[in-house]
Coordinates of C-alpha atoms in Angstrom, one line a residue:
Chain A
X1 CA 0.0 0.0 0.0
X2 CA 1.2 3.4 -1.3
X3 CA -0.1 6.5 0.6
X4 CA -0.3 9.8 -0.2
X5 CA -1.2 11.8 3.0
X6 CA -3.0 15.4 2.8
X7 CA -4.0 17.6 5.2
X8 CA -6.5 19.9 5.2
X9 CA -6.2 23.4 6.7
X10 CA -9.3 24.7 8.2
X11 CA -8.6 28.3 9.2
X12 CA -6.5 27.0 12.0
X13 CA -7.8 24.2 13.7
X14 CA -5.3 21.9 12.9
X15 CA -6.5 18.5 11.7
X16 CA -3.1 16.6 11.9
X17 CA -1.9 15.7 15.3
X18 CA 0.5 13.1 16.4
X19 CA -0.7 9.5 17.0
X20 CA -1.2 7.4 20.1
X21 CA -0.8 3.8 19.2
X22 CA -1.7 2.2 22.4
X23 CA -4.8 0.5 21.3
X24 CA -3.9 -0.7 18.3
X25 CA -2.9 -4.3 17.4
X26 CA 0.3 -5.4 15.7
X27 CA -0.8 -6.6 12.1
X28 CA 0.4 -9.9 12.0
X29 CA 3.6 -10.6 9.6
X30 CA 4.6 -7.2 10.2
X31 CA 8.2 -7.1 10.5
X32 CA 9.4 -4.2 12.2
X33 CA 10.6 -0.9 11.0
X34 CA 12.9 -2.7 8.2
X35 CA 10.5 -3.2 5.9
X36 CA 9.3 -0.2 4.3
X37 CA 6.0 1.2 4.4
X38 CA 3.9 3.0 2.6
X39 CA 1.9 4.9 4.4
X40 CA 0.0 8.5 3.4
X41 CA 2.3 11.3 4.0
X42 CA 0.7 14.4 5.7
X43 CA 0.4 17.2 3.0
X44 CA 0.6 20.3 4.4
X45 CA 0.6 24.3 3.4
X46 CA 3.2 25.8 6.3
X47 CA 6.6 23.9 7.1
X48 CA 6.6 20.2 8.6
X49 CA 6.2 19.7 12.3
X50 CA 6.2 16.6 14.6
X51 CA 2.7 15.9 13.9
X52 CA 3.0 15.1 9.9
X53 CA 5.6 12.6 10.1
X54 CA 4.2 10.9 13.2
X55 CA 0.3 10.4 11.4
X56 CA 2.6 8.4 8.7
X57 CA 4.5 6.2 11.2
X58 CA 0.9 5.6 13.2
X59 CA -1.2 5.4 10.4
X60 CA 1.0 2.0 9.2
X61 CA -0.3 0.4 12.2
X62 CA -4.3 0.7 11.4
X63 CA -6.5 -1.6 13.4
X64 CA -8.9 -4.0 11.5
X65 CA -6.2 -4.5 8.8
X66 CA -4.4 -6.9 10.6
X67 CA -2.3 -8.5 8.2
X68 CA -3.6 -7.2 5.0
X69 CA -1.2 -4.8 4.2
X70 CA 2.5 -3.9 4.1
X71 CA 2.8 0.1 3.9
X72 CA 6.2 0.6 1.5
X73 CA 6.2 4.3 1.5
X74 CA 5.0 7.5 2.2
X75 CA 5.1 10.6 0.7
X76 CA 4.7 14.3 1.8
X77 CA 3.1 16.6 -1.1
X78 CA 3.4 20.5 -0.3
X79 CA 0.6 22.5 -2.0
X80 CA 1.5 24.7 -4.3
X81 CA 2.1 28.7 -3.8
X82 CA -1.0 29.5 -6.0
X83 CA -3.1 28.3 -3.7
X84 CA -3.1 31.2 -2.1
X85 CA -3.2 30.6 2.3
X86 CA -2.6 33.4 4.2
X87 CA 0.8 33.2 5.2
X88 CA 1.9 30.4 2.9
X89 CA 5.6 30.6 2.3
X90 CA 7.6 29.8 -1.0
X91 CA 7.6 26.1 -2.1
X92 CA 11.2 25.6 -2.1
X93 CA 11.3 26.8 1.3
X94 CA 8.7 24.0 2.4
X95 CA 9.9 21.4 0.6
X96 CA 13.6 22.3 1.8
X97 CA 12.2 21.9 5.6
X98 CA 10.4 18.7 4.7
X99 CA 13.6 17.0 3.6
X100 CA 15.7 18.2 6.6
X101 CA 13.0 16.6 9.0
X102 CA 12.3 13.6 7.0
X103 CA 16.4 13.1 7.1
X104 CA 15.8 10.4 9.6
X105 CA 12.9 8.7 7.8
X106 CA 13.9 5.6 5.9
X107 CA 10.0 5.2 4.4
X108 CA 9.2 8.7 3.9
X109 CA 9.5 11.2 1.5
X110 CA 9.1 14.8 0.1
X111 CA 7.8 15.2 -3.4
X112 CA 7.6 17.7 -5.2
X113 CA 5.3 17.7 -8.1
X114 CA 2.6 19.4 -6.8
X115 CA 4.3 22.3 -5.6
X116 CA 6.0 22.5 -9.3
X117 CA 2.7 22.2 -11.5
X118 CA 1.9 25.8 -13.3
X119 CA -1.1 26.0 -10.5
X120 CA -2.9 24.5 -7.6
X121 CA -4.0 20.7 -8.3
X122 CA -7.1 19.4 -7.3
X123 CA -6.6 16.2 -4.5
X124 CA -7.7 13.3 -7.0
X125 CA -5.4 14.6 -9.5
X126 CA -2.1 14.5 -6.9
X127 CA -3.4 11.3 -6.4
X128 CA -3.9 9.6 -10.2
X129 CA -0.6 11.3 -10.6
X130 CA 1.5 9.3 -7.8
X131 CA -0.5 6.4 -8.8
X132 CA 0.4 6.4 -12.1
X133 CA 4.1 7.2 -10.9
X134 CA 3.8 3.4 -8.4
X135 CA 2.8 1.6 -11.7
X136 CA 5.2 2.8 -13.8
X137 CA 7.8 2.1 -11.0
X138 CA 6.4 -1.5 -10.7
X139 CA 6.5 -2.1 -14.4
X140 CA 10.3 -1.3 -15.1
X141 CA 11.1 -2.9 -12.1
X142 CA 9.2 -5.9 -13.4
X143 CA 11.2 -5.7 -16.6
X144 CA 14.1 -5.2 -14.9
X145 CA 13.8 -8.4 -13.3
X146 CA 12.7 -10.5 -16.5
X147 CA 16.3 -9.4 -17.8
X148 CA 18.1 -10.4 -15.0
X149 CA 19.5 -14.0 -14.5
X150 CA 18.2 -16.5 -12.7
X151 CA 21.5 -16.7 -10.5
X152 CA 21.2 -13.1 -10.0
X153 CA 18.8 -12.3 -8.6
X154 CA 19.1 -12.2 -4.7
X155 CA 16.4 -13.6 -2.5
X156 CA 15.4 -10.3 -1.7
X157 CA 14.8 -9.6 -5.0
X158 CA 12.4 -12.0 -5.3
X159 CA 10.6 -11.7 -2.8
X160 CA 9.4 -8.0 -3.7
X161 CA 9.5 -9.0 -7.1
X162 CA 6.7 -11.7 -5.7
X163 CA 4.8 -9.2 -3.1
X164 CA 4.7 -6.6 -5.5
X165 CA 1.2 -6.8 -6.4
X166 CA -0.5 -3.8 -7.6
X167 CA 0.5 -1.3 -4.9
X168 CA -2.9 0.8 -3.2
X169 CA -2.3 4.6 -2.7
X170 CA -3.7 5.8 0.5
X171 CA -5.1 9.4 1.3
X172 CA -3.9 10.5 5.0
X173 CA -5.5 13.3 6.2
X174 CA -7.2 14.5 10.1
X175 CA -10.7 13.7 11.1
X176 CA -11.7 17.4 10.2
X177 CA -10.9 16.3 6.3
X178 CA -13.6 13.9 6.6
X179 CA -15.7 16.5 7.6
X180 CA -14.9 18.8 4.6
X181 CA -16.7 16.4 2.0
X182 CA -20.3 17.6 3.8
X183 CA -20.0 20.9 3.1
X184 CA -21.8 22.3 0.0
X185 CA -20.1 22.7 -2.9
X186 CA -16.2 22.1 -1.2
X187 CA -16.1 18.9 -2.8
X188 CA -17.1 17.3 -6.5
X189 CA -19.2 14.7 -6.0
X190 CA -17.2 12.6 -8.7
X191 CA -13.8 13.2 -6.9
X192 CA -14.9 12.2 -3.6
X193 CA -16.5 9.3 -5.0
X194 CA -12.7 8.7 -7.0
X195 CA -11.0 9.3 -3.5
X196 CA -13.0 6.8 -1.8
X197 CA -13.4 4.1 -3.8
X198 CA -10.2 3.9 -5.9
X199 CA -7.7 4.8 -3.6
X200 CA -8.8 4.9 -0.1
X201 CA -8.6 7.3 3.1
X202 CA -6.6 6.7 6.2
X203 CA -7.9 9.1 8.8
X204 CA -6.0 9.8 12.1
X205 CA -8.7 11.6 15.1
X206 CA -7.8 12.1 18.4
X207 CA -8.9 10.2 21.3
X208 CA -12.6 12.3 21.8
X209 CA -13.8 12.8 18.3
X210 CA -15.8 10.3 16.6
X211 CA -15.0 10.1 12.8
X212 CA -17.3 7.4 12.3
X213 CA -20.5 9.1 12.8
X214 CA -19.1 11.6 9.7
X215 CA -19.2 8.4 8.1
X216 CA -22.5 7.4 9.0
X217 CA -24.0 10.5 7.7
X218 CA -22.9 10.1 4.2
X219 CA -24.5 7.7 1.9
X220 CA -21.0 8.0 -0.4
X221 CA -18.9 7.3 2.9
X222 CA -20.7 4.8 4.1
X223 CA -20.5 3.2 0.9
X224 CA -17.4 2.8 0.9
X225 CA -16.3 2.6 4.8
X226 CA -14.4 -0.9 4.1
X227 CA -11.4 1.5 2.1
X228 CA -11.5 4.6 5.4
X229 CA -9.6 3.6 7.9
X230 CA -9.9 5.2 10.9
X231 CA -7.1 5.6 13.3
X232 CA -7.1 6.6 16.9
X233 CA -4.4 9.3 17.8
X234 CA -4.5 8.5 22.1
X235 CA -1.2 10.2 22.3
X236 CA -2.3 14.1 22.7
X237 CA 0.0 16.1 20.0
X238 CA -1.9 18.4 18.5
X239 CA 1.0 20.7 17.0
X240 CA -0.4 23.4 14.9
X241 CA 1.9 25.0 12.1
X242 CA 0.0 28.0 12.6
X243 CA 0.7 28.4 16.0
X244 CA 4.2 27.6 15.2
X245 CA 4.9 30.6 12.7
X246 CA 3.4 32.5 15.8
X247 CA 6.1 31.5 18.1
X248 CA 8.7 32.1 15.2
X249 CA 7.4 35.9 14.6
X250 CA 7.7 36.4 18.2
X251 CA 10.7 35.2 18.8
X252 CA 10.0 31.8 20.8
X253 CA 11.1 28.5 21.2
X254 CA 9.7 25.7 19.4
X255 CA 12.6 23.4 20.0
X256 CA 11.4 20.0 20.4
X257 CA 8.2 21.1 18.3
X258 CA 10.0 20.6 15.0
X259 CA 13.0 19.0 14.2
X260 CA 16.1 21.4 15.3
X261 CA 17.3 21.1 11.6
X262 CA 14.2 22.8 10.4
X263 CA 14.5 25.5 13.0
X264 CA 18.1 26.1 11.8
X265 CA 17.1 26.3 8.4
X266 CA 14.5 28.7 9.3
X267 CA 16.3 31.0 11.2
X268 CA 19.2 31.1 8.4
X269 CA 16.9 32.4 5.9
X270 CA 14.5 34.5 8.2
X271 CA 11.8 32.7 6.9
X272 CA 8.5 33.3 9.0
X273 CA 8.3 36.9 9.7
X274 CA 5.3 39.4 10.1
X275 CA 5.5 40.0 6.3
X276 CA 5.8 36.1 5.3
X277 CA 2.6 36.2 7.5
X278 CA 0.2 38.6 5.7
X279 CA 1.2 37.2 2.1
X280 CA -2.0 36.6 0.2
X281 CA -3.9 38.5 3.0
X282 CA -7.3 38.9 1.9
X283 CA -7.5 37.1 -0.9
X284 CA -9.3 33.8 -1.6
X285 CA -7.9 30.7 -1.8
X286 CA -7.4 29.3 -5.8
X287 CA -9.9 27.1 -5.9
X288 CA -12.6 29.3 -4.8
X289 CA -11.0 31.8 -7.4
X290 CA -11.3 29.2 -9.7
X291 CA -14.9 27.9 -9.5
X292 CA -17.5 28.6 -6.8
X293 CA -18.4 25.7 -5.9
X294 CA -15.5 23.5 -5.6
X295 CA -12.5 24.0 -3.5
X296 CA -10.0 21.4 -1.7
X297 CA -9.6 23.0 1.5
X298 CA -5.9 22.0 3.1
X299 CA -5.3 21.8 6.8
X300 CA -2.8 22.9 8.7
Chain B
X1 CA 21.1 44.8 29.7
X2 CA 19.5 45.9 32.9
X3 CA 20.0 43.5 35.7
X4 CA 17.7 40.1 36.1
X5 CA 17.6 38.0 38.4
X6 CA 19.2 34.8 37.4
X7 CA 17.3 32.0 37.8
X8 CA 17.4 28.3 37.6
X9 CA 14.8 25.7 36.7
X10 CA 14.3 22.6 38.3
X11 CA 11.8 19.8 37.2
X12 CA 11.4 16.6 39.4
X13 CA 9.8 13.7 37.9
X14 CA 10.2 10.3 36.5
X15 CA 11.2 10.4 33.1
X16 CA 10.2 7.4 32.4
X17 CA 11.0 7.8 29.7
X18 CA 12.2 11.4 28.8
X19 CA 10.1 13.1 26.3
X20 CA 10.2 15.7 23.8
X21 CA 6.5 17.4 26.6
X22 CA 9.3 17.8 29.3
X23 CA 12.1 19.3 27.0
X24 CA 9.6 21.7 26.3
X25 CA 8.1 22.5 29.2
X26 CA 11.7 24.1 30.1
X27 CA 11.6 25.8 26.6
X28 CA 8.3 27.3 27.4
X29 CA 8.8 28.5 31.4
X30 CA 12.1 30.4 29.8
X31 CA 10.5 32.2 27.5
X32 CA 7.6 33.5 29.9
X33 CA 10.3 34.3 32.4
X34 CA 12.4 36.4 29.9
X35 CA 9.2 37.9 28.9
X36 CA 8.6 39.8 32.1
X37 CA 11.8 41.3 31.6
X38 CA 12.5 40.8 35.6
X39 CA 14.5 37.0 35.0
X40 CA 17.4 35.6 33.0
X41 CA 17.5 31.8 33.1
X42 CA 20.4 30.7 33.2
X43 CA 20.3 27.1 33.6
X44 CA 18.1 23.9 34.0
X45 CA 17.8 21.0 35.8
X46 CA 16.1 17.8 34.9
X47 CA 16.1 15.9 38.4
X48 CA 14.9 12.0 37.9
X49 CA 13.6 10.7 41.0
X50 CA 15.4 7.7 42.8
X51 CA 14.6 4.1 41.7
X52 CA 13.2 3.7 45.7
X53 CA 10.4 5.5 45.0
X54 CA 9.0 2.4 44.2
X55 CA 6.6 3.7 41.5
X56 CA 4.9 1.0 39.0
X57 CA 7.5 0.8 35.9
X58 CA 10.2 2.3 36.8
X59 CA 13.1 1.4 35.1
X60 CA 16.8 1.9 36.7
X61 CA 18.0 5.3 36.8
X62 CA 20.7 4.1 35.0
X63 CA 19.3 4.1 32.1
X64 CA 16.9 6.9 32.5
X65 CA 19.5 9.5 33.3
X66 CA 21.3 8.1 30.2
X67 CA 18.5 8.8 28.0
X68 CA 18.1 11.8 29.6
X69 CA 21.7 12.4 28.4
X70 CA 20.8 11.9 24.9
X71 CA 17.8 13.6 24.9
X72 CA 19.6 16.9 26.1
X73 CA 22.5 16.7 23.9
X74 CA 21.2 19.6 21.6
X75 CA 20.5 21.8 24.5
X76 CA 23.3 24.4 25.7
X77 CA 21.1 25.6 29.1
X78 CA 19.5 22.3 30.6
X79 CA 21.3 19.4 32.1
X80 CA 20.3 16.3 34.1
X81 CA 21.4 15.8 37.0
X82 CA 22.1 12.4 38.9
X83 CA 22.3 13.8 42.8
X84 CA 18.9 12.4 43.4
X85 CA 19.0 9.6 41.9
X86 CA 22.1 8.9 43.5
X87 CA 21.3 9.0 47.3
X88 CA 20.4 6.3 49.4
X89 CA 16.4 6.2 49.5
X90 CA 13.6 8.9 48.2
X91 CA 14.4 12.5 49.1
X92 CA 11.3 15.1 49.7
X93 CA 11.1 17.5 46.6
X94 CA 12.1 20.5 49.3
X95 CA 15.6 18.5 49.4
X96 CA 15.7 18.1 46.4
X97 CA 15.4 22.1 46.0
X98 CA 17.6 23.1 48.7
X99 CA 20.9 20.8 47.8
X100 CA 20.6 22.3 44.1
X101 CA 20.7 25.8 45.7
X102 CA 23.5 25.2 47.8
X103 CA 25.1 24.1 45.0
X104 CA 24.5 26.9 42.8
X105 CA 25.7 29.8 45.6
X106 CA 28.6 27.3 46.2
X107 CA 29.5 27.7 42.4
X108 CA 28.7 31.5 42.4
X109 CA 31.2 31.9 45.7
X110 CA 33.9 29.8 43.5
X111 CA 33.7 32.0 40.4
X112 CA 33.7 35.3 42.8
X113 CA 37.0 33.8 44.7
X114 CA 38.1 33.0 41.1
X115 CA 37.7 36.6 39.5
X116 CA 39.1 38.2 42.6
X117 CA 42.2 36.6 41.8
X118 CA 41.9 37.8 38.2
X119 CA 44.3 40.5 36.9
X120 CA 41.8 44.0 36.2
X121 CA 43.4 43.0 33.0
X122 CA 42.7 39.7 32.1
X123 CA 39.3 39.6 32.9
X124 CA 37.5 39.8 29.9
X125 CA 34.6 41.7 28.8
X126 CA 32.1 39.1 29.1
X127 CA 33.7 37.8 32.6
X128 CA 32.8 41.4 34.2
X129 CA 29.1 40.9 32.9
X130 CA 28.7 37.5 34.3
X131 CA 30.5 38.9 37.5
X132 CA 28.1 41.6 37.5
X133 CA 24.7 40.2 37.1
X134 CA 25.0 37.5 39.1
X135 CA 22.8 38.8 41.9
X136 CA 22.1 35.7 44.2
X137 CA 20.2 33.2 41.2
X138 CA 16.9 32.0 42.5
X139 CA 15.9 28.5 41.8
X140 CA 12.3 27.6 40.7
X141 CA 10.2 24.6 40.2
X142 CA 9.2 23.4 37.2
X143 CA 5.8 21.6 37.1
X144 CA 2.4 21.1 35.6
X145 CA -1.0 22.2 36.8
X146 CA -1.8 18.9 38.0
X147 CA 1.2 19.7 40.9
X148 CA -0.6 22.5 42.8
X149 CA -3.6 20.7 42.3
X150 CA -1.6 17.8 44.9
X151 CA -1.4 20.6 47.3
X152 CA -4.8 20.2 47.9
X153 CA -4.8 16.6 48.8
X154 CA -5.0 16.2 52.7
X155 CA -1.5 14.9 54.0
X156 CA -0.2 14.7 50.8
X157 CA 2.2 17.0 51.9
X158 CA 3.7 18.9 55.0
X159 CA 2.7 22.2 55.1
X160 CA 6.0 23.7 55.7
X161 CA 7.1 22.0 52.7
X162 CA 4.5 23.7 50.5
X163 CA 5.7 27.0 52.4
X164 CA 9.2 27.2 51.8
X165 CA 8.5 25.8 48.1
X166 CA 6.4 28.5 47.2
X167 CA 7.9 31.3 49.2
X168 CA 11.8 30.7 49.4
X169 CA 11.7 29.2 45.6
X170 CA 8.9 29.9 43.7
X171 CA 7.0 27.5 40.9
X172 CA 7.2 27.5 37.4
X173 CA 3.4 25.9 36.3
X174 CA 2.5 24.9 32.8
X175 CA -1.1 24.5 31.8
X176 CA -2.6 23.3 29.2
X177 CA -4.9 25.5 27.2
X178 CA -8.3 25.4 29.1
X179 CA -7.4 24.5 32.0
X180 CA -7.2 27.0 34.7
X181 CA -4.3 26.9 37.7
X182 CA -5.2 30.4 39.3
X183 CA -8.2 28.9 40.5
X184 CA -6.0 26.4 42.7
X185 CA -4.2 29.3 43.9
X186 CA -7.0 30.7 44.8
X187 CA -8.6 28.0 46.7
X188 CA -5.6 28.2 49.4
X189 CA -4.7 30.7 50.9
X190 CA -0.8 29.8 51.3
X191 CA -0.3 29.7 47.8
X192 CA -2.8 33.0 47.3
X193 CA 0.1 34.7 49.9
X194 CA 2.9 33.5 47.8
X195 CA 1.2 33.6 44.3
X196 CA 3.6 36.6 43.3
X197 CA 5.8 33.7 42.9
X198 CA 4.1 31.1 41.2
X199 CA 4.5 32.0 37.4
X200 CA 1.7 30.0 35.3
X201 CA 2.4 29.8 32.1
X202 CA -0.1 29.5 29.4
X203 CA 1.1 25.8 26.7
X204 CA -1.1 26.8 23.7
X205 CA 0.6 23.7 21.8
X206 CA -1.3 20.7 22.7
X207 CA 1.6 18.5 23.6
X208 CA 1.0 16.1 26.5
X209 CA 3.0 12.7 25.5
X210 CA 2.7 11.0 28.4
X211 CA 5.4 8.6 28.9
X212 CA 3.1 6.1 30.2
X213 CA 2.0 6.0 26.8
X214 CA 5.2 5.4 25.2
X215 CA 6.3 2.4 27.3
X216 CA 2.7 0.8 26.2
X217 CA 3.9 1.6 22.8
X218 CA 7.3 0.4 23.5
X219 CA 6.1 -2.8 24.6
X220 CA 3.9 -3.2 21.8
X221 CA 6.4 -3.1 19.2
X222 CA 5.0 0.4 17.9
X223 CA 6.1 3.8 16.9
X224 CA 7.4 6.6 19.0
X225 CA 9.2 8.5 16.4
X226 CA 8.8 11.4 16.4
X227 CA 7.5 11.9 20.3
X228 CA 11.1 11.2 21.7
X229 CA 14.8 11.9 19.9
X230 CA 16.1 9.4 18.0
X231 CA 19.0 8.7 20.1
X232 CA 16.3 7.8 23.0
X233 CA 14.8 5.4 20.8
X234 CA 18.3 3.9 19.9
X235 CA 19.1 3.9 23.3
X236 CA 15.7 1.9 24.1
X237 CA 16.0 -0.9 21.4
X238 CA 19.9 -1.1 22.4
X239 CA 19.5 -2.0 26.2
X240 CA 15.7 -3.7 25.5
X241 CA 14.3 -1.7 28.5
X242 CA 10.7 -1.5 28.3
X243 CA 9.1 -4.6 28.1
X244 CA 6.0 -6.5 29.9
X245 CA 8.5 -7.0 32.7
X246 CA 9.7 -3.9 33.4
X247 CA 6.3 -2.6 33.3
X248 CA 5.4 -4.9 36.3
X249 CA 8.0 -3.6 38.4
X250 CA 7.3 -2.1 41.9
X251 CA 3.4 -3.4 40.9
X252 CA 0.9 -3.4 43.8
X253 CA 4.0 -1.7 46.2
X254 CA 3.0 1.6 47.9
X255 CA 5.2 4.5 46.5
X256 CA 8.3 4.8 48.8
X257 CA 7.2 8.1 50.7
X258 CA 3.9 6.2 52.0
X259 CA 5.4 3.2 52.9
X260 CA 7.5 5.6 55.4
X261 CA 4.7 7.9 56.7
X262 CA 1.2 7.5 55.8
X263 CA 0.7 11.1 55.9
X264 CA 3.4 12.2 53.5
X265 CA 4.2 12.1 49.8
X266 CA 5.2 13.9 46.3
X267 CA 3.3 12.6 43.6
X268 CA 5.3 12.8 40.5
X269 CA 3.7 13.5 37.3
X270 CA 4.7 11.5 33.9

């Protein structure tokens, strides 16, 4: 399983936050941290924080799945600068801070092709696009491996060369994204529908909230609740990027908030300031320039 | 720089395992106290309790002052210190408060003897500075809300403890975002006297990770990256420490400071 995480913001009220993992079960064959996930990266508009990577490490542990699934990577997509948040910094700058703190991540990644597209992307389409990236992977690997010898190729290779069935990409996102899909006109119909039933939704909520009853009061959702998997957070992290720009303009700590890489990095080019805050002040977000009725809204 | 009052922070408490909550709960009492423009902190303390407290899970504070070691090797102002930990049995929090004082005048007498001795000429700038400001330092405790809420708790503690914490040291609370301290203050009317020096500061970053919760994760082969450094978690998988069996230790034993008189103890927090 392939997941791309988003996040969506909602005016502050952050929607990622950290995971608790106490009540969920081990999936069975899972082997420990060597074997690579892939799990939906959190998506973000402001710089990473503690809370992204962490719904990607909990979000590979998902109870009711026991088993079923080996998560092989995750991937972080920044939105891009034409969206338009209040206080939404340049790309590079986010994507620079998302590779510093995913250093120490051997499953996930930054990518970039959102944030490099002429304009903002609508969610499905990040989506068919990394999708379409897995297949092509899996097929020149495939052909890769028809080339090779028999002698050569190593056990390991065959054993992902064998598991490697058509990989699933996984939306991550925060309870309040769930949420999103009732409001009137935020969402195509079509493209929820596409979310839900081709790829799927991992959905982290803290211990409290009860995601399941946004479920319950969508015909669409519940529908499709075998591919939204709902994952309890029990571990209280809730750190919003909002609030850490905050702390940044004013000069306060948020060691041990985000990675201290990302704080250096920060400081060294005098990133968040009270003029990185007011950019796009005022104006709406893309897809509400766009069309009306339709807008992905991103969380924090 | 007018003159502040130097002051130290010192936070009592399990660390069971260390987390990246308790790093920050220095980070965030600094801040306020630089804020008022009255303090400069010049230090802090992280103070694991003694393996005889005898609470449920508690590993060797071998290995919890060496992760908290790790954990506080990107700091430049806060320390662990092993004294505690070290002495014979449990030591009341006051103790705990007055040996790290005594310490710190004993260091502030050395360094006077020291510049004394100094040639005018070879002390530099920044010596003269330090020399300067260092008015008598005061030393605080660092704690959460749930701490003067304890004061409450009929012989939980001796009232001449509470006393001298609150009026010789002072406390340094954090509170979560909707919870509301001054209203413990003002429901006694020792620390109502003293409040002057009980600085509550405001955490507007949900970040309780209790470390409870990590050793159940621990335990259960899952994820804590992310919720304490690396090196903690390297540390952890290294020496195998939480496990079933550690978490049964000390179970169904009465903490240490009520097995020696019922009317006595500090709680620690997580």
């Amino acid at each position: 399983m392939r997941c791309l995480p988003r996040s969506l913001p909602r005016g502050g009220r952050p929607a990622v936050s950290a995971q608790g993992q106490a009540a969920m079960p081990q999936p069975q064959g899972w082997q420990g941290p060597r074997q690579r996930g892939a799990s939906p990266g959190a998506s973000g508009t402001a710089g990473p924080r503690r809370g992204q990577p962490r719904l990607s490490c909990t979000a590979r542990h998902q109870p009711g799945s026991r088993g079923r699934y080996q998560v092989i990577e995750g991937i972080m997509s920044p939105v891009n600068d034409s969206y338009g948040k209040k206080g939404l910094v340049s790309a590079r700058h986010r994507i620079a801070m998302a590779k510093l703190a995913l250093e120490t991540s051997d499953w996930i990644r930054v990518d970039p092709w959102e944030s490099e597209q002429e304009t903002w992307t609508e969610t499905v389409k990040v989506l068919r696009h990394h999708y379409n990236e897995s297949l092509r992977l899996l097929q020149s690997k495939k052909e890769f491996m028809k080339n090779k010898q028999p002698i050569e190729r190593s056990t390991e290779d065959s054993l992902s060369y064998q598991h490697s069935g058509l990989p699933e990409l996984k939306l991550l996102c925060g309870a309040d994204f769930l949420q999103t899909f009732k409001t009137p006109n935020l969402w195509k119909e079509e493209h929820i529908k596409e979310i839900v039933e081709k790829f799927g939704l991992v959905c982290i909520s803290r211990a409290g909230s009860d995601p399941a009853q946004y479920i319950n009061e969508s015909d669409l959702l519940t529908k499709f609740q075998h591919n939204i998997f709902l994952v309890k957070e029990w571990i209280q992290n809730e750190i919003s990027a909002t609030q850490i720009r905050y702390a940044l303009c004013r000069g306060l700590s948020v060691k041990y908030l985000i990675p201290d890489s990302v704080i250096s990095y920060i400081a060294q080019h005098n990133i968040y300031t009270e003029e990185s805050e007011r950019k796009n002040e005022g104006d709406l977000l893309q897809p509400l320039k766009l069309c009306n009725t339709t807008v992905n809204p991103l969380n924090d």
